[in-house]
Coordinates of C-alpha atoms in Angstrom, one line a residue:
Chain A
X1 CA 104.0 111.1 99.1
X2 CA 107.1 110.0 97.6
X3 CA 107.1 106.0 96.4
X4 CA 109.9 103.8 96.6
X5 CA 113.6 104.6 95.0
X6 CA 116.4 102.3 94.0
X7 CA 119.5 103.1 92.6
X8 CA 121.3 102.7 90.0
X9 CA 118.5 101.8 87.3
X10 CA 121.0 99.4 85.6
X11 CA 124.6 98.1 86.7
X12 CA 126.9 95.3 84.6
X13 CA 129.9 93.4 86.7
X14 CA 131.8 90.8 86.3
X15 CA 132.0 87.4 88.4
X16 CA 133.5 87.3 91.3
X17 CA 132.9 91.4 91.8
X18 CA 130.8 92.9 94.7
X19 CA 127.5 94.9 94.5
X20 CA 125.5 97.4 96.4
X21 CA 122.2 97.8 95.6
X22 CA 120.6 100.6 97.3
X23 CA 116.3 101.8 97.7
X24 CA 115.0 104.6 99.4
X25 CA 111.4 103.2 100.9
X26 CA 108.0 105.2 100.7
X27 CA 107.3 107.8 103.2
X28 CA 106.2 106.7 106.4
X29 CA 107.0 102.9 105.7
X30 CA 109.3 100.8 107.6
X31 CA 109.8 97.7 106.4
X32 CA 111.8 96.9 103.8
X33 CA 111.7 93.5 101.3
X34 CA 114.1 92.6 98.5
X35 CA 112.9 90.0 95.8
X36 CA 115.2 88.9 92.7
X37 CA 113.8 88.6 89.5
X38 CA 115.1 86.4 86.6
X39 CA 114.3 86.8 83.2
X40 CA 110.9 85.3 82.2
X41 CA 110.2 84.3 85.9
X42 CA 108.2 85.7 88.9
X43 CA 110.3 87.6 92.0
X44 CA 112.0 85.6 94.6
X45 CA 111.9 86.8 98.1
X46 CA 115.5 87.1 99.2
X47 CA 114.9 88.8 102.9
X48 CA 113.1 91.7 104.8
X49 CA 113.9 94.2 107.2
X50 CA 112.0 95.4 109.7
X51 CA 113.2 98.2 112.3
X52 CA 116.4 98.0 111.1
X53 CA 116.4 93.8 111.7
X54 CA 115.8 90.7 109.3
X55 CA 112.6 89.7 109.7
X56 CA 112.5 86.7 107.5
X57 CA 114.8 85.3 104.6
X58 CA 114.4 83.7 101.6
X59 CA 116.7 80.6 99.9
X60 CA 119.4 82.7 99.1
X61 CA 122.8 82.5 100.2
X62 CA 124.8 83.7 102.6
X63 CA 126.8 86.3 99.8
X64 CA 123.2 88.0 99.7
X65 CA 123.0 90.7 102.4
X66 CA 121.2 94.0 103.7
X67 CA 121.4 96.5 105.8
X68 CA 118.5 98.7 107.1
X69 CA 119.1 102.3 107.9
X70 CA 117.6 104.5 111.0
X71 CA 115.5 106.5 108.0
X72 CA 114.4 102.9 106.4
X73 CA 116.3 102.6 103.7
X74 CA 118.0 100.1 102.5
X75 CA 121.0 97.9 101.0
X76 CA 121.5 95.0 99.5
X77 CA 124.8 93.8 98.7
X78 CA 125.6 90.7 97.0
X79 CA 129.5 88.9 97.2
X80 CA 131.3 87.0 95.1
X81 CA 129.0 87.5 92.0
X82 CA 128.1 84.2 89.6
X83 CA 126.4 84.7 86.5
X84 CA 123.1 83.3 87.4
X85 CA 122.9 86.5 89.9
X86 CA 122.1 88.7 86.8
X87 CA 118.6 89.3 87.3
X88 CA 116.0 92.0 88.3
X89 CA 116.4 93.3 92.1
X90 CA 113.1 94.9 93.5
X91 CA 112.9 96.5 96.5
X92 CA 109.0 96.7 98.6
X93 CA 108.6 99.0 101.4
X94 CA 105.4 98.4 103.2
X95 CA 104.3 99.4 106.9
X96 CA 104.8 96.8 110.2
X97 CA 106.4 94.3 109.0
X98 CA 105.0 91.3 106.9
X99 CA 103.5 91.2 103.7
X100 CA 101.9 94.1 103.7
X101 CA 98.2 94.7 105.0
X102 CA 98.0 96.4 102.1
X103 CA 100.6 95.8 99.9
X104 CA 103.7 96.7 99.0
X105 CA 104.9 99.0 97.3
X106 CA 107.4 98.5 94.7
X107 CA 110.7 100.4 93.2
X108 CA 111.1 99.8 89.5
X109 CA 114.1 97.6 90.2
X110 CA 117.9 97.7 89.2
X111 CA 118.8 95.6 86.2
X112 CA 122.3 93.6 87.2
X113 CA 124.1 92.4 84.7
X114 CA 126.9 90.1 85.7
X115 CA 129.6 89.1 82.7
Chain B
X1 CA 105.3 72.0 99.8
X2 CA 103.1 75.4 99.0
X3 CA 103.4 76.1 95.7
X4 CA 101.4 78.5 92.8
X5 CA 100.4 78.0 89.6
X6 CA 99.6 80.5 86.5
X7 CA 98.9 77.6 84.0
X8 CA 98.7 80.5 81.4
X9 CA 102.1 81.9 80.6
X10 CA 100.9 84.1 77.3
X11 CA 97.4 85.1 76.3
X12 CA 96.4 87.5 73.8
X13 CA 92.6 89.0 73.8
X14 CA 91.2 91.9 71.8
X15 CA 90.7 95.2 73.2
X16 CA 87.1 95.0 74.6
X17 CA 87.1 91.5 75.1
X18 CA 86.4 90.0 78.6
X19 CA 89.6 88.4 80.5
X20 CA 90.4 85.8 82.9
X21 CA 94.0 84.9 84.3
X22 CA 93.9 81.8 86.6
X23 CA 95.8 81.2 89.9
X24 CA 95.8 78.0 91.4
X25 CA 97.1 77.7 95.0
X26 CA 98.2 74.2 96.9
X27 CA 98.7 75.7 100.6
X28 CA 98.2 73.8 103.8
X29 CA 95.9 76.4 105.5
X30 CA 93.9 78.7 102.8
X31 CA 96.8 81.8 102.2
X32 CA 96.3 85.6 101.9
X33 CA 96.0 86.5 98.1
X34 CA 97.5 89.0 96.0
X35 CA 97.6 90.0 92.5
X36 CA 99.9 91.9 91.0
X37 CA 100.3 93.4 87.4
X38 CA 104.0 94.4 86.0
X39 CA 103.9 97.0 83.5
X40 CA 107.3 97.0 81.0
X41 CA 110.5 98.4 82.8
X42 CA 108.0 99.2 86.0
X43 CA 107.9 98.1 89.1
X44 CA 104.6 95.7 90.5
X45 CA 101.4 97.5 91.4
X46 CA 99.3 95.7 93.6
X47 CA 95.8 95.2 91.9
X48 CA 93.9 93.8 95.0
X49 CA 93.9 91.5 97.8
X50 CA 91.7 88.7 99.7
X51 CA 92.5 88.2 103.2
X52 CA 88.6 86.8 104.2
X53 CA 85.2 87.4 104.2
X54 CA 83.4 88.1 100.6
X55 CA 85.1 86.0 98.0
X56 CA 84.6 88.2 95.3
X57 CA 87.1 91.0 95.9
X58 CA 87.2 94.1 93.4
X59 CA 90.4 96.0 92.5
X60 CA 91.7 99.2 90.9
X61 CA 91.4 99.0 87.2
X62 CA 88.3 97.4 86.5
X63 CA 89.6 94.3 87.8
X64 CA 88.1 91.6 90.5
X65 CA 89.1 88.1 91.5
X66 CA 87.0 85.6 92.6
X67 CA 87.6 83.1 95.6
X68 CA 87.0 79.9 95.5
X69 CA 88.1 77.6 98.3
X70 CA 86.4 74.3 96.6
X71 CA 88.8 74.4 93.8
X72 CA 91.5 76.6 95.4
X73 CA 91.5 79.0 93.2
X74 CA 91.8 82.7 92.7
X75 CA 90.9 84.1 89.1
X76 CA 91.6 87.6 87.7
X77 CA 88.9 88.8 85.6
X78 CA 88.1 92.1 83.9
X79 CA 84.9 92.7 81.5
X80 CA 86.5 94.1 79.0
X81 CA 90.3 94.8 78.1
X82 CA 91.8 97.8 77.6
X83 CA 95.2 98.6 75.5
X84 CA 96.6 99.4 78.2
X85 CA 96.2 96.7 80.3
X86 CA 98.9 94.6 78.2
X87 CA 101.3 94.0 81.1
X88 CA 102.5 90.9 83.5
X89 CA 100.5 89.9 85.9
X90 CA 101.2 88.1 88.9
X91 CA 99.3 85.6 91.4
X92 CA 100.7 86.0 94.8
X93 CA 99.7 83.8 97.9
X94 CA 101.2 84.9 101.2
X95 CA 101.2 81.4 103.8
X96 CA 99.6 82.3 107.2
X97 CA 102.2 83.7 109.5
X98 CA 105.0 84.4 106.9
X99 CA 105.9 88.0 106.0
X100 CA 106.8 87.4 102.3
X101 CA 104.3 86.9 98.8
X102 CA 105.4 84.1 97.0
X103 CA 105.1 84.7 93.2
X104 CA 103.5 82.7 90.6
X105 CA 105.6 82.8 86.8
X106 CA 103.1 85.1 86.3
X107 CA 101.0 85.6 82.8
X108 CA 101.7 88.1 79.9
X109 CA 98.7 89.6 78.5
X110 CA 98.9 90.9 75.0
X111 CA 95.8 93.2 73.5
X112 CA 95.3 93.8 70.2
X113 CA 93.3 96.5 68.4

């Protein structure tokens, strides 16, 4: 049983650039959830996919967006970068949707660095 | 508003020592709860969960939480502390009928020899 894989492990760009973030979910899950994490501070939910769908979003803006794949992976790409997007991205796969009966499980994140 | 609160941001305890984390909930309705530990430059790893029923819920680790709706609460404890249990951990409530946890600042636990 494979876990959950994002790519790359760390990524620096500069404000006002465009990023994909990309995670490979857990075998057999099909949800997929995407939290931010700043330094020092717990993760954020920023939105889920379910079935290829949203299924709920957090308070991030519009520049924050995914896409779902047919095999349940996943992207997140963020527009028009600002320095307070450098942060921690984690990606959770978990199965039907919601938080997880039990739990998700998490990728070890992608460091973003924006300068 | 819901909200969730780790009053402890740092706490150091010697290996063997007992340890409690506290998690303090203000939800409407009484949430699903999570913890979560964050090991350095890893991902979270879900320790265990309280959805209902028994209100003292045990976890991998060595690690339970208790439940305690009266002071809505949900405390981390472990008997006694292993090195390698110095790590993040994170108090996680999940509002009835949302799909997403909502994370605590969570609590660093340092152990020394």
């Amino acid at each position: 049983e494979t876990g959950v894989t994002q790519s790359p492990t760390h990524l620096i760009k500069t404000r006002g650039q465009q990023v994909t973030l990309r995670c490979s979910s857990q075998s057999g899950h099909n949800t997929v959830s995407w939290y931010q994490q700043a330094l020092g501070q717990g993760p954020q939910f920023i939105f889920q996919y379910y079935r290829e769908e949203e299924n709920g979003r957090g308070n991030f803006p519009p520049r924050f967006s995914g896409l779902q794949f047919p095999n349940y992976s996943s992207e997140l790409n963020v527009n028009a970068l600002e320095l307070d997007d450098s942060a921690l991205y984690l990606c959770a796969s978990s199965l039907q949707g919601g938080h997880g009966y039990n739990g998700y499980t998490f990728g070890s994140g992608t460091r973003l660095t924006v300068v | 508003a819901q909200s969730v609160t780790q009053p402890d941001i740092h706490i150091t305890v010697s290996e063997g020592a007992s340890l409690e984390l506290r998690c303090n909930y203000s939800y409407g309705a009484t949430p699903y709860l999570f913890w979560y530990v964050q090991s350095p430059g890893q991902g979270l790893q879900l320790l265990l969960k309280y959805f209902s029923g028994d209100t003292l819920v045990q976890g991998i680790k060595g690690f339970e939480a208790e439940f305690k709706r009266s002071q809505s609460s949900f405390n981390l404890r472990k008997p006694s502390v292993h090195w390698s249990d110095a790590a993040e951990y994170f108090c996680a409530p999940v509002a009835t009928g949302a799909n997403n946890l909502f994370f605590g600042t969570g609590t660093r636990l340092t152990v020394i020899p």
